[in-house]
Amino acid sequence: MPAAFLADRVDAYDAELTDLRRDIHAHPELSWQEHRTTEMVAERLEKAGWRVDRPSATGLIADLGGEDADARVVALRGDMDALPVDDVTTDIWTSTVPGVAHACGHDVHTTALLGAGLALADLHRESPLPGGVRLLFQPAEEVMPGGALHLMSLGALDDVERIFALHCDPTVDVGRVGLRSGALTSAADLIDVHLSGTGGHTSRPHLTGDLVFALAKVTTELPVILSRRMDPRAGVSVVWGKVSAGQIHNVIPAHGSVAGTVRILDSDAWSEVEHVVREVVAEIIAPYGVTAAVDYTRGVPPVSNDEVSHQILTGVVRDVLGERGAVVSAQSLGGEDFGWYQEQVPGSMFRLGVRTPGGPTYDLHQGDLRIDERAVGVGAKVLAAAAHRTLSRPV
């Protein structure tokens, strides 16, 4: 049975994968700077028989099988970049780069994808794959709009019929994965609202545009009004991270701004929300004698897992991890650029449990993140089996 063979081969590589993951963790690289990681992965894949293409400075695309013109192709994606965060763990493989750490688990993603690739190469030597598998080692997931668009522009999805990916989840125990059909993560956009007025004295607000009051209105009313203008099932959320205006108690400033994020779970609503935001801001400030400039930056689309891909993963997880291997993954308002791939081809992302049973629950993007290293093998097994099962299904 291919799933069992793949699982056995992943287990055979366990020591190598553990060492590699620790090496990557100790040498984290920020977005677009993943040179060392790319070199290590490319060298190992080429040794295993993969056709490796490095069309840009960082990241790579690797293919196995599928040489026929009409061959079916399935893609597996793993991101490679680290975060500008101090690593405060005390493991011997803690980050050696000050101010940079794998605090989102991309070292695990990279290593699990490589492990899947090694196992699939072994299977291909035993019995040729019923199609092609493409590995996407993606740079720059942590920046908007993300490295996914970069790889796509280089042909990463050419001829691909379906794509899978994983993401660490420190709230799920190792040996289990989170699955969900439909929206898994939200779109994540950036918004900056700049207000301008004439400025004046706080004793005479009626003779000038009361900019701070208008800014407060934007800050408090935009999230509320959007919840009435947008379908509530879309899950729109506006949260501010920065407010700036004025320097002294008795002066109404001439300029002020507020900055934050707009997140939304529905792809159709995402296409509309920028227009609605601009419209609502104009309505809010209309009575106060100030003007507004809205800088709206579209970030990443929602990750929305299609039902067929979800069912493939469900069957794979049952075979690889047993009946209790899957849990229902909660929706997240975090952003993830895997959604760009799903704009072009169907696919699914699963949550990889990385918590040691009975151990502490860590948070992503924090310097104290620690993962149970057994998760690497779990992720590799599920990815490899998902690829093979996709190619083995009827068209």
Short mmCIF file of C-alpha atoms in Angstrom, two decimals:
data_model
loop_
_atom_site.label_atom_id
_atom_site.label_comp_id
_atom_site.label_asym_id
_atom_site.label_seq_id
_atom_site.Cartn_x
_atom_site.Cartn_y
_atom_site.Cartn_z
CA MET A 1 0.00 0.00 0.00
CA PRO A 2 1.61 3.30 -1.07
CA ALA A 3 0.64 5.18 2.10
CA ALA A 4 2.31 2.56 4.29
CA PHE A 5 5.41 2.48 2.08
CA LEU A 6 5.67 6.28 2.20
CA ALA A 7 5.25 6.32 5.97
CA ASP A 8 8.00 3.71 6.37
CA ARG A 9 10.35 5.73 4.18
CA VAL A 10 9.67 8.92 6.15
CA ASP A 11 10.48 7.02 9.34
CA ALA A 12 13.74 5.85 7.75
CA TYR A 13 14.74 9.49 7.24
CA ASP A 14 13.77 10.55 10.77
CA ALA A 15 17.29 11.22 12.07
CA GLU A 16 18.28 13.13 8.94
CA LEU A 17 15.12 15.24 9.00
CA THR A 18 15.54 16.04 12.69
CA ASP A 19 19.11 17.21 12.11
CA LEU A 20 18.05 19.27 9.10
CA ARG A 21 15.19 20.94 10.96
CA ARG A 22 17.53 21.87 13.81
CA ASP A 23 20.07 23.26 11.34
CA ILE A 24 17.43 25.41 9.63
CA HIS A 25 16.12 26.56 13.00
CA ALA A 26 19.61 27.58 14.09
CA HIS A 27 20.18 29.53 10.86
CA PRO A 28 16.90 31.38 10.19
CA GLU A 29 16.61 33.67 7.18
CA LEU A 30 14.14 36.52 6.69
CA SER A 31 11.80 36.91 3.71
CA TRP A 32 13.61 37.02 0.36
CA GLN A 33 16.89 36.13 2.11
CA GLU A 34 16.46 32.33 2.30
CA HIS A 35 19.69 31.61 0.37
CA ARG A 36 21.25 29.04 2.70
CA THR A 37 17.98 27.17 3.21
CA THR A 38 17.34 27.09 -0.54
CA GLU A 39 20.83 25.72 -1.21
CA MET A 40 20.49 22.95 1.39
CA VAL A 41 17.10 21.84 0.10
CA ALA A 42 18.12 21.97 -3.57
CA GLU A 43 21.24 19.87 -2.96
CA ARG A 44 19.31 17.16 -1.09
CA LEU A 45 16.49 16.98 -3.65
CA GLU A 46 18.87 16.72 -6.57
CA LYS A 47 20.66 13.88 -4.81
CA ALA A 48 17.29 12.12 -4.43
CA GLY A 49 16.54 12.42 -8.14
CA TRP A 50 14.23 15.43 -8.29
CA ARG A 51 14.43 17.87 -11.20
CA VAL A 52 15.21 21.13 -9.40
CA ASP A 53 14.55 24.55 -10.91
CA ARG A 54 15.82 27.66 -9.15
CA PRO A 55 14.29 30.47 -11.22
CA SER A 56 15.00 33.16 -8.62
CA ALA A 57 17.51 33.97 -5.89
CA THR A 58 15.55 32.20 -3.16
CA GLY A 59 12.98 29.43 -3.19
CA LEU A 60 12.77 26.62 -5.71
CA ILE A 61 10.46 24.41 -7.76
CA ALA A 62 11.15 20.67 -7.97
CA ASP A 63 9.45 18.03 -10.12
CA LEU A 64 9.33 14.24 -9.99
CA GLY A 65 7.66 12.03 -12.60
CA GLY A 66 5.07 13.47 -14.95
CA GLU A 67 7.34 13.65 -17.99
CA ASP A 68 4.47 12.91 -20.40
CA ALA A 69 2.84 15.98 -21.91
CA ASP A 70 -0.61 14.96 -20.66
CA ALA A 71 0.51 13.86 -17.18
CA ARG A 72 -1.47 14.97 -14.17
CA VAL A 73 0.46 17.09 -11.66
CA VAL A 74 -0.17 17.71 -7.97
CA ALA A 75 1.72 20.36 -5.99
CA LEU A 76 2.88 20.43 -2.38
CA ARG A 77 3.96 23.75 -0.86
CA GLY A 78 6.13 24.67 2.11
CA ASP A 79 7.28 28.15 3.13
CA MET A 80 10.86 28.86 4.20
CA ASP A 81 11.21 32.32 5.79
CA ALA A 82 11.71 33.29 9.42
CA LEU A 83 10.55 36.30 11.45
CA PRO A 84 12.31 39.37 12.90
CA VAL A 85 11.87 38.03 16.44
CA ASP A 86 14.42 37.13 19.12
CA ASP A 87 14.66 33.40 19.82
CA VAL A 88 14.38 33.02 23.60
CA THR A 89 14.43 29.22 23.69
CA THR A 90 17.36 27.42 25.30
CA ASP A 91 17.69 24.45 22.95
CA ILE A 92 21.17 23.79 21.58
CA TRP A 93 19.72 24.54 18.13
CA THR A 94 18.41 27.97 19.14
CA SER A 95 18.81 30.72 16.54
CA THR A 96 22.36 31.89 15.94
CA VAL A 97 21.10 35.03 14.17
CA PRO A 98 20.30 37.92 16.55
CA GLY A 99 16.77 39.22 16.12
CA VAL A 100 15.68 36.46 13.71
CA ALA A 101 13.85 33.25 14.62
CA HIS A 102 11.64 30.55 13.15
CA ALA A 103 8.76 31.65 15.35
CA CYS A 104 6.06 30.48 12.94
CA GLY A 105 7.34 26.97 12.32
CA HIS A 106 8.49 27.41 8.74
CA ASP A 107 11.55 25.33 9.59
CA VAL A 108 9.10 22.49 10.23
CA HIS A 109 7.19 23.20 7.02
CA THR A 110 10.38 23.14 4.95
CA THR A 111 11.67 19.95 6.54
CA ALA A 112 8.33 18.13 6.33
CA LEU A 113 8.03 18.98 2.64
CA LEU A 114 11.58 17.75 2.02
CA GLY A 115 10.77 14.54 3.91
CA ALA A 116 7.72 14.02 1.71
CA GLY A 117 9.91 14.55 -1.33
CA LEU A 118 12.48 11.98 -0.23
CA ALA A 119 9.79 9.37 0.45
CA LEU A 120 8.07 10.03 -2.89
CA ALA A 121 11.41 9.68 -4.70
CA ASP A 122 11.92 6.28 -3.07
CA LEU A 123 8.43 5.19 -4.11
CA HIS A 124 9.00 6.45 -7.65
CA ARG A 125 12.11 4.28 -7.94
CA GLU A 126 10.13 1.23 -6.78
CA SER A 127 7.03 1.93 -8.87
CA PRO A 128 6.69 5.00 -11.12
CA LEU A 129 4.24 7.58 -9.85
CA PRO A 130 0.92 7.76 -11.74
CA GLY A 131 1.65 11.40 -12.59
CA GLY A 132 3.88 14.26 -11.56
CA VAL A 133 4.53 15.76 -8.12
CA ARG A 134 5.77 19.33 -7.82
CA LEU A 135 7.33 20.71 -4.65
CA LEU A 136 7.11 24.45 -4.07
CA PHE A 137 9.65 25.69 -1.54
CA GLN A 138 8.33 29.20 -1.21
CA PRO A 139 10.15 32.29 0.03
CA ALA A 140 8.61 35.28 1.76
CA GLU A 141 5.29 34.08 3.17
CA GLU A 142 5.59 36.54 6.05
CA VAL A 143 5.37 39.69 3.93
CA MET A 144 2.46 41.07 1.93
CA PRO A 145 1.39 40.25 -0.71
CA GLY A 146 3.67 37.22 -0.21
CA GLY A 147 6.03 34.98 -2.12
CA ALA A 148 3.23 32.81 -3.50
CA LEU A 149 2.55 35.34 -6.27
CA HIS A 150 6.24 35.36 -7.08
CA LEU A 151 6.39 31.59 -7.55
CA MET A 152 3.14 31.62 -9.50
CA SER A 153 4.60 34.22 -11.89
CA LEU A 154 7.46 31.79 -12.52
CA GLY A 155 5.14 28.97 -13.57
CA ALA A 156 4.76 27.15 -10.26
CA LEU A 157 1.18 26.15 -11.02
CA ASP A 158 1.56 25.33 -14.71
CA ASP A 159 -0.37 22.10 -15.36
CA VAL A 160 -1.12 21.64 -11.63
CA GLU A 161 -4.57 20.24 -10.89
CA ARG A 162 -4.51 20.40 -7.07
CA ILE A 163 -2.27 21.73 -4.28
CA PHE A 164 -1.74 20.90 -0.60
CA ALA A 165 0.12 22.58 2.26
CA LEU A 166 0.48 22.41 6.01
CA HIS A 167 0.86 24.89 8.85
CA CYS A 168 2.02 24.30 12.40
CA ASP A 169 -0.65 24.53 15.08
CA PRO A 170 0.71 24.71 18.66
CA THR A 171 -2.80 24.16 20.08
CA VAL A 172 -3.04 20.64 18.60
CA ASP A 173 -1.10 17.67 19.97
CA VAL A 174 1.57 16.02 17.86
CA GLY A 175 0.21 13.01 15.98
CA ARG A 176 -2.98 14.81 15.08
CA VAL A 177 -3.87 17.29 12.36
CA GLY A 178 -6.61 19.87 12.00
CA LEU A 179 -8.85 19.68 8.94
CA ARG A 180 -11.54 22.02 7.70
CA SER A 181 -13.55 22.42 4.51
CA GLY A 182 -14.19 25.98 3.40
CA ALA A 183 -12.60 29.10 4.88
CA LEU A 184 -9.64 28.30 7.13
CA THR A 185 -7.94 31.71 7.33
CA SER A 186 -9.04 35.19 6.40
CA ALA A 187 -8.02 37.79 3.90
CA ALA A 188 -5.67 40.28 5.54
CA ASP A 189 -5.47 43.85 4.23
CA LEU A 190 -3.77 46.97 5.53
CA ILE A 191 -5.60 50.28 6.00
CA ASP A 192 -4.27 53.75 6.76
CA VAL A 193 -6.69 56.67 7.12
CA HIS A 194 -5.10 60.15 7.03
CA LEU A 195 -7.26 63.12 8.06
CA SER A 196 -6.43 66.76 7.28
CA GLY A 197 -7.97 70.00 8.47
CA THR A 198 -7.10 73.65 9.17
CA GLY A 199 -6.10 73.16 12.80
CA GLY A 200 -7.07 75.55 15.57
CA HIS A 201 -7.53 76.22 19.27
CA THR A 202 -9.46 73.82 21.47
CA SER A 203 -11.51 76.77 22.81
CA ARG A 204 -12.96 77.33 19.32
CA PRO A 205 -13.77 73.93 17.80
CA HIS A 206 -16.72 75.50 15.96
CA LEU A 207 -14.35 77.65 13.92
CA THR A 208 -12.20 74.78 12.64
CA GLY A 209 -12.44 71.14 11.69
CA ASP A 210 -12.25 69.17 14.94
CA LEU A 211 -9.82 66.64 13.56
CA VAL A 212 -9.21 64.58 16.70
CA PHE A 213 -12.94 64.14 17.23
CA ALA A 214 -13.36 63.11 13.59
CA LEU A 215 -10.45 60.67 13.93
CA ALA A 216 -12.06 59.15 17.00
CA LYS A 217 -15.26 58.71 15.04
CA VAL A 218 -13.44 56.89 12.26
CA THR A 219 -11.68 54.69 14.79
CA THR A 220 -14.84 53.63 16.60
CA GLU A 221 -17.49 53.77 13.89
CA LEU A 222 -15.82 52.20 10.86
CA PRO A 223 -15.69 48.70 12.43
CA VAL A 224 -19.31 49.00 13.57
CA ILE A 225 -20.72 50.32 10.29
CA LEU A 226 -18.87 47.69 8.26
CA SER A 227 -20.58 45.01 10.33
CA ARG A 228 -23.90 46.42 9.04
CA ARG A 229 -22.86 47.15 5.45
CA MET A 230 -21.20 43.75 4.87
CA ASP A 231 -22.85 40.35 5.14
CA PRO A 232 -22.16 39.28 8.75
CA ARG A 233 -21.44 35.74 7.52
CA ALA A 234 -18.32 37.15 5.81
CA GLY A 235 -16.68 37.64 9.20
CA VAL A 236 -15.26 41.13 8.59
CA SER A 237 -12.99 42.48 11.33
CA VAL A 238 -11.29 45.89 11.56
CA VAL A 239 -8.72 46.29 14.32
CA TRP A 240 -6.51 49.33 14.77
CA GLY A 241 -2.85 49.13 15.71
CA LYS A 242 -1.80 52.78 15.59
CA VAL A 243 -3.46 56.16 16.19
CA SER A 244 -1.58 59.45 15.87
CA ALA A 245 -2.68 63.08 16.18
CA GLY A 246 -1.51 66.25 17.90
CA GLN A 247 1.19 67.14 20.41
CA ILE A 248 -0.35 69.45 23.03
CA HIS A 249 -3.50 69.73 25.12
CA ASN A 250 -5.04 72.90 23.69
CA VAL A 251 -4.24 72.70 19.98
CA ILE A 252 -6.52 70.99 17.48
CA PRO A 253 -4.03 69.44 15.02
CA ALA A 254 -4.21 69.82 11.28
CA HIS A 255 -3.25 66.22 10.62
CA GLY A 256 -3.90 62.82 12.15
CA SER A 257 -4.00 59.18 11.15
CA VAL A 258 -5.13 55.75 12.18
CA ALA A 259 -3.73 52.45 10.87
CA GLY A 260 -4.83 48.86 11.20
CA THR A 261 -5.94 45.70 9.45
CA VAL A 262 -9.09 44.58 7.69
CA ARG A 263 -9.71 40.83 7.81
CA ILE A 264 -12.51 38.91 6.15
CA LEU A 265 -13.26 35.20 5.66
CA ASP A 266 -15.27 35.36 2.44
CA SER A 267 -13.56 35.72 -0.95
CA ASP A 268 -16.49 37.48 -2.63
CA ALA A 269 -16.81 39.97 0.22
CA TRP A 270 -13.06 40.55 0.08
CA SER A 271 -13.44 41.85 -3.46
CA GLU A 272 -15.98 44.44 -2.23
CA VAL A 273 -14.64 45.56 1.13
CA GLU A 274 -12.16 48.20 -0.06
CA HIS A 275 -14.90 50.14 -1.87
CA VAL A 276 -17.17 49.95 1.17
CA VAL A 277 -14.38 51.13 3.50
CA ARG A 278 -13.68 54.19 1.37
CA GLU A 279 -17.39 55.00 1.15
CA VAL A 280 -17.97 54.66 4.90
CA VAL A 281 -14.94 56.78 5.86
CA ALA A 282 -16.23 59.60 3.67
CA GLU A 283 -19.66 59.39 5.31
CA ILE A 284 -18.21 59.38 8.84
CA ILE A 285 -16.10 62.52 8.42
CA ALA A 286 -18.63 64.52 6.40
CA PRO A 287 -20.02 66.60 9.33
CA TYR A 288 -16.63 67.60 10.77
CA GLY A 289 -14.92 69.84 8.22
CA VAL A 290 -11.95 67.60 7.52
CA THR A 291 -10.79 65.61 4.52
CA ALA A 292 -9.65 62.01 4.35
CA ALA A 293 -7.12 60.08 2.31
CA VAL A 294 -7.50 56.31 2.58
CA ASP A 295 -4.51 54.12 1.74
CA TYR A 296 -5.82 50.59 1.33
CA THR A 297 -3.41 47.74 0.58
CA ARG A 298 -4.84 44.39 -0.40
CA GLY A 299 -2.82 41.68 1.29
CA VAL A 300 -3.68 38.02 0.85
CA PRO A 301 -6.97 36.27 0.05
CA PRO A 302 -8.65 33.82 2.42
CA VAL A 303 -7.43 30.24 2.48
CA SER A 304 -10.54 28.34 1.43
CA ASN A 305 -10.23 24.55 1.27
CA ASP A 306 -12.32 22.94 -1.44
CA GLU A 307 -14.40 19.91 -0.53
CA VAL A 308 -12.67 17.39 -2.80
CA SER A 309 -9.22 18.28 -1.46
CA HIS A 310 -10.60 18.17 2.06
CA GLN A 311 -11.95 14.66 1.50
CA ILE A 312 -8.60 13.53 0.08
CA LEU A 313 -6.86 14.74 3.23
CA THR A 314 -9.52 13.19 5.45
CA GLY A 315 -8.91 9.78 3.91
CA VAL A 316 -5.14 10.16 4.04
CA VAL A 317 -5.14 11.17 7.69
CA ARG A 318 -7.33 8.20 8.56
CA ASP A 319 -4.90 5.86 6.82
CA VAL A 320 -1.72 7.45 8.16
CA LEU A 321 -2.72 8.50 11.68
CA GLY A 322 -5.80 6.41 12.45
CA GLU A 323 -9.41 7.29 13.16
CA ARG A 324 -8.51 9.78 15.88
CA GLY A 325 -5.80 11.48 13.84
CA ALA A 326 -8.01 14.32 12.62
CA VAL A 327 -9.62 17.14 14.57
CA VAL A 328 -11.80 19.94 13.25
CA SER A 329 -9.62 22.99 12.77
CA ALA A 330 -10.97 26.32 13.98
CA GLN A 331 -11.14 29.24 11.60
CA SER A 332 -8.47 31.90 12.02
CA LEU A 333 -8.40 35.59 11.11
CA GLY A 334 -4.68 35.30 10.45
CA GLY A 335 -3.43 35.85 6.91
CA GLU A 336 -1.67 33.17 4.83
CA ASP A 337 -0.62 33.59 1.20
CA PHE A 338 -1.47 29.98 0.33
CA GLY A 339 -4.82 31.52 -0.60
CA TRP A 340 -3.24 32.93 -3.77
CA TYR A 341 -2.61 29.42 -5.09
CA GLN A 342 -6.22 28.52 -4.37
CA GLU A 343 -7.36 31.45 -6.49
CA GLN A 344 -5.97 29.47 -9.46
CA VAL A 345 -6.30 25.76 -8.53
CA PRO A 346 -8.28 23.86 -5.88
CA GLY A 347 -6.43 22.75 -2.79
CA SER A 348 -6.36 22.39 0.95
CA MET A 349 -4.16 23.35 3.88
CA PHE A 350 -4.12 21.30 7.07
CA ARG A 351 -3.02 22.25 10.57
CA LEU A 352 -0.10 20.19 11.84
CA GLY A 353 -0.20 19.44 15.56
CA VAL A 354 3.14 20.33 17.17
CA ARG A 355 2.29 20.37 20.90
CA THR A 356 3.72 17.70 23.17
CA PRO A 357 0.72 16.00 24.87
CA GLY A 358 0.42 17.39 28.38
CA GLY A 359 2.98 20.09 27.62
CA PRO A 360 2.57 23.87 27.40
CA THR A 361 0.69 25.58 24.60
CA TYR A 362 2.84 28.12 22.80
CA ASP A 363 1.79 30.84 20.38
CA LEU A 364 2.95 31.50 16.85
CA HIS A 365 5.10 34.56 16.11
CA GLN A 366 6.54 34.44 19.62
CA GLY A 367 10.21 33.85 20.36
CA ASP A 368 9.52 31.07 22.86
CA LEU A 369 7.77 28.79 20.32
CA ARG A 370 8.86 25.18 20.74
CA ILE A 371 7.57 22.25 18.72
CA ASP A 372 7.54 18.51 19.28
CA GLU A 373 9.92 17.33 16.57
CA ARG A 374 7.85 14.22 15.88
CA ALA A 375 5.55 16.57 13.99
CA VAL A 376 8.02 16.75 11.10
CA GLY A 377 7.48 13.10 10.22
CA VAL A 378 3.72 13.40 10.61
CA GLY A 379 3.60 16.32 8.20
CA ALA A 380 5.84 14.55 5.69
CA LYS A 381 3.69 11.41 5.72
CA VAL A 382 0.43 13.29 5.19
CA LEU A 383 1.83 15.46 2.39
CA ALA A 384 3.38 12.51 0.54
CA ALA A 385 0.25 10.37 0.83
CA ALA A 386 -1.99 13.25 -0.24
CA ALA A 387 0.05 13.69 -3.41
CA HIS A 388 -0.06 10.02 -4.31
CA ARG A 389 -3.78 9.65 -3.53
CA THR A 390 -4.60 12.67 -5.71
CA LEU A 391 -2.74 11.21 -8.69
CA SER A 392 -4.37 7.79 -8.14
CA ARG A 393 -7.92 9.15 -8.21
CA PRO A 394 -9.99 9.08 -11.40
CA VAL A 395 -10.00 12.39 -13.23
#
